[in-house]
Each structure stands twice: as structure tokens, then as C-alpha cells.
């Protein structure tokens, strides 16, 4: 059975590399972070990496319909790409998307169309996204949140959302790091 990543990387590249090269670098970096925590994901490591490289495709000019990239990306994956349902759901709900959907008046729409995946996978994708700069390099969630708030402005919808989501983003990171530490402490 082919890996999800074998399908996901070329798709994400075709949608992002040319029109949004910086966003493409970010997605590659998020996927790289996914590989660094594969040991805590077991059979879901490939699933998470595929979702990581695809998580921001909703920004692609041809896909941006609502202006809410998690929903636009998930709809494309479902309606056009016939993607794996779990990848779709992870993309739809990545990085506390429900909070941004709430601020946009789109929460019922998001949650009505796309169920959430397990908490540990949502935590893992949030961890990967919030530990990656816009250029794809490694960072920490505090600096990433500050960068997002600074880029969009504190009074913007995104600036307000990211500050509201900050405690949950930090909690996701903490839970993932605890799982990694637990696995590393276990004897071989």
C-alpha cells in the first residue's frame, strides 16, 4: 500500500510552490517537524506527515473560496483530491481552527462537515505547525504566536484568534513533548 506522503507531497507542491513559495517552505518545515515526533505516533506517523505538508493548501489562490484556509483546504481535499478522510479532518481542524472558525462565524459549518480526529493527532499537528516559522525553520510556539500576531496585527481577526488560542497551543505543545519524553524514557 503506497504511503500517504507519496501522494501528499506532490499535491501540496503543485498547489503552493509556485504561487506561494514561502508557504510551501513552511509546509515542508511542518512536515519535517512531524518526522521528528514520529516515534510517538506509531502507525499514524505517515498520516500526520501527509496532513502536515498539506495543512495550508487552503491558502492556494485556486482553492481560497471562503478566506478560511482550513475549511477551503479540507473541502478541496474531500471534493477534488478524494483524499484520505483522516488527512482531510486533520487539515480542517489544524492548529485550533475551531477557535478561528468561531471568530468568523463558521464553527458550525466547519464542525458539521469535518469531524475532529483524535486529540493526540490534533495536538501533534498543532505542535508541528506552531514550532515552524513561515520560512520552514524550527522555532518555539511563543515566538511563532508573536510572529503571527505581529504579521497580522493585534486588532485583526487573526491577531485576536492567535492570542485567544495561545493557551491551547502551549498546552498542545506540552502534551506532545510529554509524550515524546515518556517514549524516550521507556527501555528498549
Short mmCIF file of N, CA and C in Angstrom, two decimals:
data_model
loop_
_atom_site.label_atom_id
_atom_site.label_comp_id
_atom_site.label_asym_id
_atom_site.label_seq_id
_atom_site.Cartn_x
_atom_site.Cartn_y
_atom_site.Cartn_z
N UNK A 1 0.84 -1.18 0.00
CA UNK A 1 0.00 0.00 0.00
C UNK A 1 0.89 1.25 0.00
N UNK A 2 0.67 2.16 -0.95
CA UNK A 2 1.52 3.35 -1.00
C UNK A 2 1.30 4.24 0.23
N UNK A 3 2.35 4.91 0.58
CA UNK A 3 2.28 5.83 1.72
C UNK A 3 1.48 7.07 1.33
N UNK A 4 0.79 7.64 2.31
CA UNK A 4 0.06 8.88 2.08
C UNK A 4 1.00 10.01 1.68
N UNK A 5 2.20 10.00 2.24
CA UNK A 5 3.14 11.07 1.93
C UNK A 5 3.56 11.07 0.46
N UNK A 6 3.59 9.88 -0.15
CA UNK A 6 3.96 9.80 -1.57
C UNK A 6 2.96 10.53 -2.45
N UNK A 7 1.74 10.62 -2.00
CA UNK A 7 0.69 11.34 -2.70
C UNK A 7 0.63 12.80 -2.26
N UNK A 8 0.84 13.05 -0.97
CA UNK A 8 0.63 14.38 -0.39
C UNK A 8 1.68 15.41 -0.83
N UNK A 9 2.94 15.02 -0.84
CA UNK A 9 3.99 15.99 -1.18
C UNK A 9 3.80 16.57 -2.59
N UNK A 10 3.64 15.74 -3.63
CA UNK A 10 3.46 16.33 -4.97
C UNK A 10 2.20 17.19 -5.07
N UNK A 11 1.13 16.80 -4.39
CA UNK A 11 -0.10 17.60 -4.44
C UNK A 11 0.14 18.96 -3.79
N UNK A 12 0.71 18.98 -2.60
CA UNK A 12 0.96 20.24 -1.92
C UNK A 12 1.90 21.12 -2.73
N UNK A 13 2.93 20.52 -3.29
CA UNK A 13 3.88 21.28 -4.10
C UNK A 13 3.19 21.89 -5.32
N UNK A 14 2.32 21.12 -5.97
CA UNK A 14 1.64 21.63 -7.17
C UNK A 14 0.73 22.82 -6.85
N UNK A 15 0.22 22.87 -5.63
CA UNK A 15 -0.70 23.95 -5.24
C UNK A 15 0.01 25.16 -4.65
N UNK A 16 1.17 24.95 -4.02
CA UNK A 16 1.79 26.02 -3.26
C UNK A 16 3.13 26.53 -3.78
N UNK A 17 3.96 25.66 -4.35
CA UNK A 17 5.35 26.02 -4.65
C UNK A 17 5.48 27.26 -5.53
N UNK A 18 4.71 27.34 -6.58
CA UNK A 18 4.84 28.49 -7.48
C UNK A 18 4.11 29.73 -6.99
N UNK A 19 2.82 29.63 -6.64
CA UNK A 19 2.14 30.87 -6.24
C UNK A 19 2.52 31.36 -4.84
N UNK A 20 2.89 30.46 -3.95
CA UNK A 20 3.17 30.82 -2.56
C UNK A 20 4.42 30.09 -2.05
N UNK A 21 5.60 30.43 -2.59
CA UNK A 21 6.81 29.68 -2.24
C UNK A 21 7.15 29.71 -0.74
N UNK A 22 6.88 30.81 -0.08
CA UNK A 22 7.16 30.85 1.37
C UNK A 22 6.22 29.93 2.13
N UNK A 23 4.98 29.89 1.75
CA UNK A 23 4.01 28.99 2.39
C UNK A 23 4.42 27.54 2.13
N UNK A 24 4.92 27.25 0.94
CA UNK A 24 5.40 25.90 0.62
C UNK A 24 6.57 25.53 1.53
N UNK A 25 7.51 26.45 1.74
CA UNK A 25 8.64 26.19 2.65
C UNK A 25 8.13 25.92 4.07
N UNK A 26 7.13 26.70 4.49
CA UNK A 26 6.55 26.47 5.82
C UNK A 26 5.97 25.06 5.90
N UNK A 27 5.22 24.64 4.90
CA UNK A 27 4.61 23.30 4.91
C UNK A 27 5.67 22.21 4.94
N UNK A 28 6.75 22.40 4.19
CA UNK A 28 7.85 21.43 4.24
C UNK A 28 8.46 21.37 5.64
N UNK A 29 8.59 22.52 6.27
CA UNK A 29 9.13 22.55 7.64
C UNK A 29 8.20 21.88 8.64
N UNK A 30 6.90 22.08 8.48
CA UNK A 30 5.92 21.44 9.37
C UNK A 30 5.99 19.93 9.20
N UNK A 31 6.13 19.47 7.97
CA UNK A 31 6.28 18.02 7.72
C UNK A 31 7.57 17.49 8.33
N UNK A 32 8.62 18.29 8.27
CA UNK A 32 9.89 17.89 8.90
C UNK A 32 9.71 17.74 10.41
N UNK A 33 8.98 18.68 11.04
CA UNK A 33 8.70 18.56 12.48
C UNK A 33 7.91 17.27 12.75
N UNK A 34 7.00 16.92 11.85
CA UNK A 34 6.21 15.69 12.03
C UNK A 34 7.12 14.48 12.08
N UNK A 35 8.13 14.47 11.23
CA UNK A 35 9.07 13.34 11.24
C UNK A 35 9.84 13.25 12.56
N UNK A 36 10.08 14.39 13.20
CA UNK A 36 10.84 14.37 14.45
C UNK A 36 10.06 13.78 15.62
N UNK A 37 8.73 13.71 15.49
CA UNK A 37 7.92 13.14 16.58
C UNK A 37 7.27 11.82 16.16
N UNK A 38 7.75 11.25 15.08
CA UNK A 38 7.16 10.01 14.56
C UNK A 38 7.16 8.89 15.61
N UNK A 39 8.14 8.89 16.50
CA UNK A 39 8.23 7.82 17.49
C UNK A 39 7.02 7.76 18.41
N UNK A 40 6.29 8.86 18.58
CA UNK A 40 5.11 8.83 19.45
C UNK A 40 3.82 8.59 18.66
N UNK A 41 3.93 8.46 17.36
CA UNK A 41 2.74 8.34 16.52
C UNK A 41 2.49 6.93 16.01
N UNK A 42 3.49 6.07 16.05
CA UNK A 42 3.30 4.70 15.60
C UNK A 42 2.79 4.65 14.17
N UNK A 43 1.70 3.92 13.96
CA UNK A 43 1.13 3.74 12.63
C UNK A 43 0.60 5.03 12.02
N UNK A 44 0.39 6.06 12.84
CA UNK A 44 -0.15 7.33 12.35
C UNK A 44 0.92 8.31 11.91
N UNK A 45 2.20 7.92 11.92
CA UNK A 45 3.28 8.83 11.55
C UNK A 45 3.14 9.32 10.11
N UNK A 46 2.85 8.42 9.19
CA UNK A 46 2.68 8.80 7.78
C UNK A 46 1.47 9.71 7.61
N UNK A 47 0.39 9.39 8.31
CA UNK A 47 -0.83 10.20 8.27
C UNK A 47 -0.53 11.63 8.71
N UNK A 48 0.16 11.77 9.84
CA UNK A 48 0.46 13.12 10.34
C UNK A 48 1.36 13.88 9.37
N UNK A 49 2.37 13.22 8.84
CA UNK A 49 3.27 13.91 7.91
C UNK A 49 2.52 14.36 6.66
N UNK A 50 1.62 13.53 6.16
CA UNK A 50 0.82 13.92 4.99
C UNK A 50 -0.04 15.14 5.32
N UNK A 51 -0.70 15.11 6.46
CA UNK A 51 -1.53 16.26 6.86
C UNK A 51 -0.66 17.50 7.07
N UNK A 52 0.54 17.32 7.60
CA UNK A 52 1.44 18.44 7.85
C UNK A 52 1.83 19.15 6.55
N UNK A 53 2.18 18.38 5.53
CA UNK A 53 2.61 19.01 4.28
C UNK A 53 1.42 19.64 3.54
N UNK A 54 0.21 19.17 3.83
CA UNK A 54 -1.00 19.69 3.17
C UNK A 54 -1.75 20.74 3.99
N UNK A 55 -1.38 20.96 5.23
CA UNK A 55 -2.24 21.72 6.14
C UNK A 55 -2.60 23.12 5.67
N UNK A 56 -1.75 23.77 4.89
CA UNK A 56 -2.02 25.15 4.46
C UNK A 56 -2.39 25.28 2.98
N UNK A 57 -2.78 24.20 2.33
CA UNK A 57 -3.12 24.32 0.90
C UNK A 57 -4.31 25.23 0.67
N UNK A 58 -5.13 25.44 1.67
CA UNK A 58 -6.29 26.33 1.52
C UNK A 58 -5.93 27.77 1.24
N UNK A 59 -4.65 28.13 1.38
CA UNK A 59 -4.18 29.46 1.01
C UNK A 59 -3.95 29.58 -0.50
N UNK A 60 -3.84 28.46 -1.21
CA UNK A 60 -3.57 28.50 -2.65
C UNK A 60 -4.65 29.33 -3.34
N UNK A 61 -4.25 30.22 -4.22
CA UNK A 61 -5.23 31.11 -4.87
C UNK A 61 -6.41 30.38 -5.52
N UNK A 62 -6.17 29.23 -6.12
CA UNK A 62 -7.25 28.50 -6.78
C UNK A 62 -8.19 27.82 -5.80
N UNK A 63 -7.77 27.68 -4.55
CA UNK A 63 -8.59 26.98 -3.55
C UNK A 63 -9.30 27.93 -2.60
N UNK A 64 -8.77 29.13 -2.42
CA UNK A 64 -9.29 30.07 -1.43
C UNK A 64 -10.68 30.56 -1.86
N UNK A 65 -11.69 29.98 -1.26
CA UNK A 65 -13.08 30.34 -1.58
C UNK A 65 -13.71 31.15 -0.45
N UNK A 66 -13.55 30.69 0.79
CA UNK A 66 -14.18 31.36 1.93
C UNK A 66 -13.24 32.34 2.62
N UNK A 67 -11.93 32.21 2.37
CA UNK A 67 -10.96 33.00 3.09
C UNK A 67 -10.54 32.37 4.41
N UNK A 68 -11.11 31.23 4.73
CA UNK A 68 -10.75 30.47 5.93
C UNK A 68 -10.02 29.22 5.46
N UNK A 69 -8.69 29.27 5.48
CA UNK A 69 -7.89 28.27 4.79
C UNK A 69 -8.07 26.83 5.28
N UNK A 70 -8.32 26.55 6.58
CA UNK A 70 -8.54 25.15 6.95
C UNK A 70 -9.77 24.55 6.26
N UNK A 71 -10.82 25.33 6.16
CA UNK A 71 -12.04 24.85 5.52
C UNK A 71 -11.85 24.73 4.01
N UNK A 72 -11.24 25.73 3.40
CA UNK A 72 -11.00 25.68 1.95
C UNK A 72 -10.10 24.51 1.57
N UNK A 73 -9.05 24.28 2.34
CA UNK A 73 -8.15 23.16 2.07
C UNK A 73 -8.83 21.82 2.25
N UNK A 74 -9.60 21.68 3.33
CA UNK A 74 -10.29 20.41 3.59
C UNK A 74 -11.33 20.12 2.51
N UNK A 75 -12.06 21.13 2.10
CA UNK A 75 -13.06 20.92 1.03
C UNK A 75 -12.40 20.49 -0.27
N UNK A 76 -11.28 21.09 -0.61
CA UNK A 76 -10.57 20.68 -1.81
C UNK A 76 -10.12 19.23 -1.69
N UNK A 77 -9.55 18.88 -0.55
CA UNK A 77 -9.08 17.51 -0.37
C UNK A 77 -10.22 16.51 -0.46
N UNK A 78 -11.38 16.87 0.05
CA UNK A 78 -12.55 15.98 0.01
C UNK A 78 -13.17 15.96 -1.39
N UNK A 79 -13.44 17.13 -1.95
CA UNK A 79 -14.25 17.23 -3.17
C UNK A 79 -13.48 17.03 -4.46
N UNK A 80 -12.22 17.37 -4.47
CA UNK A 80 -11.43 17.32 -5.70
C UNK A 80 -10.37 16.21 -5.64
N UNK A 81 -9.64 16.16 -4.53
CA UNK A 81 -8.50 15.24 -4.45
C UNK A 81 -8.87 13.86 -3.93
N UNK A 82 -10.10 13.68 -3.47
CA UNK A 82 -10.54 12.39 -2.90
C UNK A 82 -9.52 11.84 -1.91
N UNK A 83 -9.12 12.69 -0.98
CA UNK A 83 -8.08 12.35 -0.02
C UNK A 83 -8.60 11.43 1.08
N UNK A 84 -7.67 10.86 1.80
CA UNK A 84 -7.96 10.06 2.97
C UNK A 84 -8.76 10.93 3.97
N UNK A 85 -9.83 10.39 4.50
CA UNK A 85 -10.72 11.14 5.38
C UNK A 85 -10.00 11.69 6.61
N UNK A 86 -9.07 10.93 7.14
CA UNK A 86 -8.36 11.38 8.34
C UNK A 86 -7.43 12.56 8.02
N UNK A 87 -6.80 12.54 6.87
CA UNK A 87 -5.97 13.68 6.44
C UNK A 87 -6.86 14.91 6.30
N UNK A 88 -8.00 14.75 5.66
CA UNK A 88 -8.93 15.86 5.48
C UNK A 88 -9.31 16.46 6.82
N UNK A 89 -9.68 15.62 7.77
CA UNK A 89 -10.13 16.11 9.07
C UNK A 89 -9.00 16.81 9.83
N UNK A 90 -7.79 16.31 9.72
CA UNK A 90 -6.66 16.98 10.36
C UNK A 90 -6.41 18.35 9.74
N UNK A 91 -6.47 18.44 8.43
CA UNK A 91 -6.30 19.73 7.76
C UNK A 91 -7.40 20.70 8.19
N UNK A 92 -8.62 20.22 8.25
CA UNK A 92 -9.77 21.07 8.62
C UNK A 92 -9.62 21.65 10.02
N UNK A 93 -9.03 20.90 10.91
CA UNK A 93 -9.00 21.31 12.32
C UNK A 93 -7.61 21.68 12.82
N UNK A 94 -6.65 21.89 11.92
CA UNK A 94 -5.29 22.12 12.40
C UNK A 94 -5.14 23.42 13.20
N UNK A 95 -4.30 23.33 14.20
CA UNK A 95 -3.88 24.49 15.00
C UNK A 95 -5.03 25.34 15.53
N UNK A 96 -5.93 24.66 16.23
CA UNK A 96 -7.06 25.33 16.90
C UNK A 96 -7.99 26.04 15.92
N UNK A 97 -8.16 25.47 14.75
CA UNK A 97 -9.00 26.09 13.72
C UNK A 97 -10.42 26.37 14.22
N UNK A 98 -10.92 25.56 15.14
CA UNK A 98 -12.28 25.79 15.63
C UNK A 98 -12.41 27.17 16.27
N UNK A 99 -11.33 27.66 16.89
CA UNK A 99 -11.39 28.99 17.50
C UNK A 99 -11.46 30.09 16.45
N UNK A 100 -10.69 29.92 15.38
CA UNK A 100 -10.77 30.90 14.29
C UNK A 100 -12.11 30.79 13.58
N UNK A 101 -12.60 29.57 13.40
CA UNK A 101 -13.92 29.39 12.79
C UNK A 101 -14.99 30.08 13.63
N UNK A 102 -14.88 29.97 14.93
CA UNK A 102 -15.82 30.63 15.83
C UNK A 102 -15.80 32.14 15.62
N UNK A 103 -14.60 32.71 15.54
CA UNK A 103 -14.45 34.15 15.34
C UNK A 103 -15.00 34.59 13.98
N UNK A 104 -15.00 33.70 13.01
CA UNK A 104 -15.51 34.01 11.67
C UNK A 104 -16.99 33.68 11.51
N UNK A 105 -17.60 33.12 12.55
CA UNK A 105 -18.99 32.69 12.44
C UNK A 105 -19.15 31.45 11.58
N UNK A 106 -18.10 30.62 11.53
CA UNK A 106 -18.10 29.45 10.65
C UNK A 106 -17.91 28.14 11.41
N UNK A 107 -18.01 28.17 12.74
CA UNK A 107 -17.72 26.97 13.52
C UNK A 107 -18.70 25.84 13.22
N UNK A 108 -19.98 26.13 13.14
CA UNK A 108 -20.96 25.08 12.84
C UNK A 108 -20.70 24.48 11.47
N UNK A 109 -20.33 25.31 10.52
CA UNK A 109 -20.02 24.85 9.17
C UNK A 109 -18.81 23.90 9.20
N UNK A 110 -17.75 24.32 9.86
CA UNK A 110 -16.53 23.51 9.97
C UNK A 110 -16.83 22.18 10.65
N UNK A 111 -17.42 22.25 11.82
CA UNK A 111 -17.66 21.02 12.60
C UNK A 111 -18.76 20.16 12.01
N UNK A 112 -19.68 20.75 11.26
CA UNK A 112 -20.73 19.98 10.61
C UNK A 112 -20.21 19.15 9.44
N UNK A 113 -19.19 19.67 8.78
CA UNK A 113 -18.63 18.97 7.61
C UNK A 113 -17.49 18.03 7.95
N UNK A 114 -16.73 18.39 8.98
CA UNK A 114 -15.50 17.65 9.25
C UNK A 114 -15.38 17.31 10.74
N UNK A 115 -15.47 16.02 11.07
CA UNK A 115 -15.26 15.64 12.47
C UNK A 115 -13.78 15.76 12.85
N UNK A 116 -13.53 15.97 14.11
CA UNK A 116 -12.14 16.06 14.59
C UNK A 116 -11.55 14.67 14.70
N UNK A 117 -10.27 14.60 14.42
CA UNK A 117 -9.51 13.38 14.64
C UNK A 117 -9.18 13.27 16.13
N UNK A 118 -8.49 12.24 16.50
CA UNK A 118 -8.15 12.04 17.91
C UNK A 118 -7.32 13.21 18.43
N UNK A 119 -7.47 13.46 19.71
CA UNK A 119 -6.79 14.60 20.34
C UNK A 119 -5.28 14.52 20.17
N UNK A 120 -4.70 13.31 20.27
CA UNK A 120 -3.24 13.23 20.18
C UNK A 120 -2.74 13.62 18.78
N UNK A 121 -3.52 13.34 17.74
CA UNK A 121 -3.11 13.75 16.39
C UNK A 121 -3.31 15.24 16.17
N UNK A 122 -4.41 15.79 16.68
CA UNK A 122 -4.61 17.23 16.59
C UNK A 122 -3.52 17.97 17.35
N UNK A 123 -3.18 17.47 18.54
CA UNK A 123 -2.07 18.06 19.30
C UNK A 123 -0.79 18.02 18.49
N UNK A 124 -0.51 16.88 17.89
CA UNK A 124 0.73 16.70 17.15
C UNK A 124 0.83 17.66 15.97
N UNK A 125 -0.25 17.84 15.21
CA UNK A 125 -0.21 18.75 14.07
C UNK A 125 -0.06 20.19 14.54
N UNK A 126 -0.75 20.55 15.60
CA UNK A 126 -0.60 21.90 16.17
C UNK A 126 0.85 22.12 16.61
N UNK A 127 1.42 21.15 17.29
CA UNK A 127 2.82 21.23 17.72
C UNK A 127 3.73 21.48 16.52
N UNK A 128 3.55 20.72 15.46
CA UNK A 128 4.41 20.85 14.29
C UNK A 128 4.27 22.22 13.64
N UNK A 129 3.04 22.70 13.50
CA UNK A 129 2.77 23.99 12.87
C UNK A 129 3.32 25.14 13.72
N UNK A 130 3.09 25.07 15.01
CA UNK A 130 3.47 26.18 15.88
C UNK A 130 4.94 26.14 16.31
N UNK A 131 5.68 25.16 15.83
CA UNK A 131 7.11 25.10 16.06
C UNK A 131 7.88 25.29 14.76
N UNK A 132 7.22 25.91 13.76
CA UNK A 132 7.81 26.12 12.44
C UNK A 132 7.56 27.56 12.00
N UNK A 133 8.61 28.24 11.57
CA UNK A 133 8.49 29.61 11.09
C UNK A 133 7.83 29.64 9.71
N UNK A 134 7.44 30.83 9.24
CA UNK A 134 6.91 30.94 7.88
C UNK A 134 7.90 30.48 6.81
N UNK A 135 9.19 30.50 7.13
CA UNK A 135 10.22 30.07 6.18
C UNK A 135 10.59 28.60 6.33
N UNK A 136 9.93 27.90 7.25
CA UNK A 136 10.15 26.46 7.39
C UNK A 136 11.19 26.05 8.41
N UNK A 137 11.80 26.99 9.09
CA UNK A 137 12.80 26.63 10.08
C UNK A 137 12.14 26.39 11.44
N UNK A 138 12.89 25.76 12.30
CA UNK A 138 12.38 25.43 13.63
C UNK A 138 12.30 26.68 14.50
N UNK A 139 11.27 26.74 15.34
CA UNK A 139 11.09 27.83 16.29
C UNK A 139 10.42 27.26 17.53
N UNK A 140 9.87 28.12 18.35
CA UNK A 140 9.09 27.68 19.50
C UNK A 140 7.73 28.35 19.43
N UNK A 141 6.72 27.82 20.13
CA UNK A 141 5.37 28.35 19.97
C UNK A 141 5.20 29.80 20.43
N UNK A 142 5.94 30.24 21.43
CA UNK A 142 5.83 31.63 21.88
C UNK A 142 6.27 32.58 20.77
N UNK A 143 7.43 32.30 20.19
CA UNK A 143 7.91 33.16 19.09
C UNK A 143 6.99 33.07 17.88
N UNK A 144 6.47 31.89 17.61
CA UNK A 144 5.57 31.72 16.46
C UNK A 144 4.28 32.51 16.66
N UNK A 145 3.71 32.43 17.84
CA UNK A 145 2.48 33.18 18.14
C UNK A 145 2.75 34.68 18.02
N UNK A 146 3.86 35.15 18.57
CA UNK A 146 4.21 36.56 18.47
C UNK A 146 4.42 36.99 17.02
N UNK A 147 5.03 36.11 16.23
CA UNK A 147 5.24 36.41 14.80
C UNK A 147 3.91 36.55 14.08
N UNK A 148 2.99 35.64 14.34
CA UNK A 148 1.66 35.68 13.70
C UNK A 148 0.93 36.94 14.10
N UNK A 149 0.89 37.23 15.40
CA UNK A 149 0.20 38.42 15.88
C UNK A 149 0.83 39.69 15.29
N UNK A 150 2.15 39.71 15.17
CA UNK A 150 2.83 40.87 14.59
C UNK A 150 2.56 41.02 13.10
N UNK A 151 2.52 39.89 12.40
CA UNK A 151 2.31 39.92 10.94
C UNK A 151 0.90 40.41 10.60
N UNK A 152 -0.09 39.95 11.33
CA UNK A 152 -1.47 40.32 11.03
C UNK A 152 -1.95 41.55 11.78
N UNK A 153 -1.28 41.86 12.90
CA UNK A 153 -1.70 42.99 13.72
C UNK A 153 -2.57 42.51 14.87
N UNK A 154 -2.38 43.10 16.06
CA UNK A 154 -3.08 42.62 17.25
C UNK A 154 -4.59 42.81 17.20
N UNK A 155 -5.07 43.75 16.42
CA UNK A 155 -6.51 44.01 16.36
C UNK A 155 -7.21 43.27 15.22
N UNK A 156 -6.43 42.58 14.40
CA UNK A 156 -7.03 41.82 13.29
C UNK A 156 -7.72 40.57 13.83
N UNK A 157 -8.55 39.97 13.02
CA UNK A 157 -9.22 38.72 13.40
C UNK A 157 -8.18 37.65 13.73
N UNK A 158 -7.15 37.53 12.91
CA UNK A 158 -6.10 36.53 13.14
C UNK A 158 -5.30 36.86 14.40
N UNK A 159 -4.96 38.12 14.57
CA UNK A 159 -4.23 38.53 15.77
C UNK A 159 -5.00 38.22 17.05
N UNK A 160 -6.30 38.48 17.03
CA UNK A 160 -7.13 38.18 18.20
C UNK A 160 -7.30 36.68 18.39
N UNK A 161 -7.51 35.95 17.29
CA UNK A 161 -7.64 34.50 17.37
C UNK A 161 -6.40 33.85 17.95
N UNK A 162 -5.22 34.25 17.46
CA UNK A 162 -3.99 33.56 17.89
C UNK A 162 -3.72 33.82 19.37
N UNK A 163 -4.07 34.99 19.85
CA UNK A 163 -3.91 35.26 21.29
C UNK A 163 -4.91 34.45 22.10
N UNK A 164 -6.11 34.33 21.60
CA UNK A 164 -7.13 33.51 22.28
C UNK A 164 -6.71 32.04 22.29
N UNK A 165 -6.09 31.59 21.20
CA UNK A 165 -5.67 30.19 21.07
C UNK A 165 -4.37 29.89 21.80
N UNK A 166 -3.63 30.91 22.19
CA UNK A 166 -2.31 30.71 22.78
C UNK A 166 -2.27 29.69 23.91
N UNK A 167 -3.18 29.75 24.91
CA UNK A 167 -3.10 28.74 25.98
C UNK A 167 -3.27 27.31 25.46
N UNK A 168 -4.15 27.11 24.50
CA UNK A 168 -4.35 25.77 23.95
C UNK A 168 -3.16 25.33 23.10
N UNK A 169 -2.58 26.25 22.36
CA UNK A 169 -1.38 25.93 21.56
C UNK A 169 -0.25 25.50 22.48
N UNK A 170 -0.05 26.22 23.56
CA UNK A 170 1.00 25.87 24.52
C UNK A 170 0.69 24.55 25.20
N UNK A 171 -0.58 24.29 25.48
CA UNK A 171 -0.97 23.01 26.08
C UNK A 171 -0.72 21.86 25.11
N UNK A 172 -1.05 22.05 23.84
CA UNK A 172 -0.77 21.02 22.82
C UNK A 172 0.71 20.69 22.78
N UNK A 173 1.53 21.73 22.76
CA UNK A 173 2.98 21.55 22.72
C UNK A 173 3.46 20.78 23.95
N UNK A 174 2.95 21.16 25.10
CA UNK A 174 3.33 20.49 26.34
C UNK A 174 2.95 19.00 26.31
N UNK A 175 1.75 18.70 25.85
CA UNK A 175 1.30 17.30 25.79
C UNK A 175 2.16 16.49 24.84
N UNK A 176 2.50 17.05 23.69
CA UNK A 176 3.35 16.33 22.73
C UNK A 176 4.74 16.10 23.31
N UNK A 177 5.31 17.12 23.90
CA UNK A 177 6.64 16.97 24.47
C UNK A 177 6.65 15.96 25.61
N UNK A 178 5.58 15.90 26.38
CA UNK A 178 5.49 14.90 27.45
C UNK A 178 5.42 13.49 26.86
N UNK A 179 4.65 13.32 25.78
CA UNK A 179 4.59 12.00 25.13
C UNK A 179 5.95 11.59 24.58
N UNK A 180 6.66 12.54 23.97
CA UNK A 180 8.00 12.25 23.46
C UNK A 180 8.92 11.85 24.60
N UNK A 181 8.89 12.60 25.70
CA UNK A 181 9.74 12.29 26.85
C UNK A 181 9.41 10.92 27.43
N UNK A 182 8.12 10.59 27.51
CA UNK A 182 7.70 9.28 28.04
C UNK A 182 8.23 8.14 27.18
N UNK A 183 8.12 8.28 25.85
CA UNK A 183 8.61 7.25 24.94
C UNK A 183 10.13 7.10 25.06
N UNK A 184 10.82 8.22 25.17
CA UNK A 184 12.28 8.18 25.27
C UNK A 184 12.75 7.55 26.58
N UNK A 185 11.94 7.66 27.63
CA UNK A 185 12.31 7.09 28.93
C UNK A 185 12.08 5.57 28.99
N UNK A 186 11.26 5.06 28.10
CA UNK A 186 10.94 3.64 28.13
C UNK A 186 12.14 2.80 27.67
N UNK A 187 12.40 1.71 28.39
CA UNK A 187 13.53 0.85 27.98
C UNK A 187 13.23 0.18 26.64
N UNK A 188 14.27 -0.08 25.90
CA UNK A 188 14.14 -0.74 24.59
C UNK A 188 13.87 -2.20 24.75
#
